[in-house]
Structure formats: structure tokens, C-alpha cells
């Protein structure tokens, strides 16, 4: 079976290249000291935080309101269930 690039059964010539290079243990991380790795880590954090789409003030207000309303409803629901089960237990066990 072949596709536009070549055969699926036969790997490309690049994949068959002999391993003439020695691989180091530890890779790139072995070269850098702990402070350089820490600095790289923080640079990557800042780069990722720049990609975040932060909500606008109106969106944040509406999301916060929705969460607070949901939590209040759930508190009320759990309170009612707890009250009903405690009264049922009192009725059954005296």
C-alpha cells in the first residue's frame, strides 16, 4: 500500500540511517546547572501565562456570580437532604 510520500511497509531512507553518533546519557539537561534549569523553568512559565486568554471584568463578574449562586443552591439542597434524613432516622430509631 502506498501513499503520496511512499510505502507504509518500507521506511524512508532517513529512518534507515546508521547510528554513527554516540548519544550522551542525560541529554541536554546534563549540561545545565540547577540555576539555569530553574531560570528556564520560570521563563517557560511566563511564556505559557502569556498564552492564557484572561477573562474581562464583565466575564469575571458573571462567572463569579454564577459560581456563588450554584454554591448557595447546593448548600440549600444538601441542607434539605440532611434535615430530611436526620428526621427519618429519628422517626425510625426513636
Tab-separated table of C-alpha atoms in Angstrom:
chain	number	residue	atom	x	y	z
A	1	UNK	CA	0.000	0.000	0.000
A	2	UNK	CA	1.468	3.335	-0.981
A	3	UNK	CA	0.532	6.907	-0.312
A	4	UNK	CA	1.771	10.245	-1.641
A	5	UNK	CA	5.044	10.008	0.307
A	6	UNK	CA	5.963	6.373	-0.168
A	7	UNK	CA	5.277	2.890	1.030
A	8	UNK	CA	3.973	2.251	4.500
A	9	UNK	CA	5.750	-1.098	4.629
A	10	UNK	CA	9.123	0.337	3.610
A	11	UNK	CA	10.576	3.060	5.844
A	12	UNK	CA	12.130	6.170	4.337
A	13	UNK	CA	15.850	6.356	3.688
A	14	UNK	CA	16.239	8.878	6.506
A	15	UNK	CA	14.877	6.380	9.018
A	16	UNK	CA	17.411	3.737	7.967
A	17	UNK	CA	20.489	5.899	8.617
A	18	UNK	CA	23.028	4.060	10.774
A	19	UNK	CA	23.591	5.350	14.283
A	20	UNK	CA	27.035	6.842	13.796
A	21	UNK	CA	26.560	9.454	16.527
A	22	UNK	CA	27.033	8.500	20.146
A	23	UNK	CA	24.190	9.502	22.399
A	24	UNK	CA	25.005	11.075	25.739
A	25	UNK	CA	23.364	9.982	28.904
A	26	UNK	CA	21.261	12.698	30.464
A	27	UNK	CA	20.697	14.624	27.238
A	28	UNK	CA	20.642	18.420	27.278
A	29	UNK	CA	19.726	18.586	30.938
A	30	UNK	CA	23.117	17.224	31.999
A	31	UNK	CA	24.885	20.280	30.557
A	32	UNK	CA	22.999	22.915	32.528
A	33	UNK	CA	23.349	23.659	36.196
A	34	UNK	CA	20.420	23.754	38.595
A	35	UNK	CA	20.126	27.555	38.485
A	36	UNK	CA	19.982	27.590	34.690
A	37	UNK	CA	17.315	24.888	34.718
A	38	UNK	CA	15.325	26.865	37.293
A	39	UNK	CA	15.621	30.035	35.193
A	40	UNK	CA	14.490	28.097	32.108
A	41	UNK	CA	11.544	26.720	34.057
A	42	UNK	CA	10.401	30.211	35.090
A	43	UNK	CA	10.856	31.554	31.551
A	44	UNK	CA	8.649	28.739	30.284
A	45	UNK	CA	6.028	29.555	32.924
A	46	UNK	CA	5.950	33.202	31.857
A	47	UNK	CA	5.714	32.173	28.196
A	48	UNK	CA	2.750	29.898	28.949
A	49	UNK	CA	0.996	32.568	31.020
A	50	UNK	CA	1.253	34.982	28.083
A	51	UNK	CA	-0.756	32.475	26.014
A	52	UNK	CA	-3.628	32.427	28.523
A	53	UNK	CA	-6.786	34.254	27.465
A	54	UNK	CA	-7.741	36.165	30.585
A	55	UNK	CA	-11.442	36.968	31.143
A	56	UNK	CA	-12.689	40.540	31.001
A	57	UNK	CA	-14.063	42.222	34.098
A	58	UNK	CA	-17.670	41.598	32.986
A	59	UNK	CA	-16.977	37.924	32.286
A	60	UNK	CA	-15.251	37.531	35.642
A	61	UNK	CA	-18.192	39.131	37.435
A	62	UNK	CA	-20.732	36.913	35.680
A	63	UNK	CA	-18.679	33.745	36.275
A	64	UNK	CA	-18.228	34.608	39.954
A	65	UNK	CA	-21.942	35.316	40.340
A	66	UNK	CA	-22.836	32.012	38.677
A	67	UNK	CA	-20.477	30.099	40.976
A	68	UNK	CA	-21.802	31.788	44.111
A	69	UNK	CA	-25.415	31.106	43.101
A	70	UNK	CA	-24.575	27.461	42.334
A	71	UNK	CA	-22.840	27.030	45.708
A	72	UNK	CA	-25.786	28.583	47.585
A	73	UNK	CA	-28.250	26.296	45.764
A	74	UNK	CA	-26.121	23.235	46.522
A	75	UNK	CA	-25.823	24.236	50.203
A	76	UNK	CA	-29.611	24.555	50.370
A	77	UNK	CA	-30.146	21.220	48.643
A	78	UNK	CA	-27.704	19.363	50.888
A	79	UNK	CA	-29.187	21.051	53.971
A	80	UNK	CA	-32.681	19.882	52.998
A	81	UNK	CA	-31.480	16.334	52.316
A	82	UNK	CA	-29.585	16.259	55.633
A	83	UNK	CA	-32.586	17.621	57.531
A	84	UNK	CA	-34.893	15.052	55.909
A	85	UNK	CA	-32.546	12.125	56.563
A	86	UNK	CA	-31.982	13.160	60.181
A	87	UNK	CA	-35.755	13.369	60.782
A	88	UNK	CA	-36.205	9.992	59.072
A	89	UNK	CA	-33.515	8.483	61.314
A	90	UNK	CA	-35.169	9.974	64.423
A	91	UNK	CA	-38.525	8.560	63.311
A	92	UNK	CA	-37.127	5.065	62.621
A	93	UNK	CA	-34.795	4.753	65.621
A	94	UNK	CA	-36.852	6.715	68.103
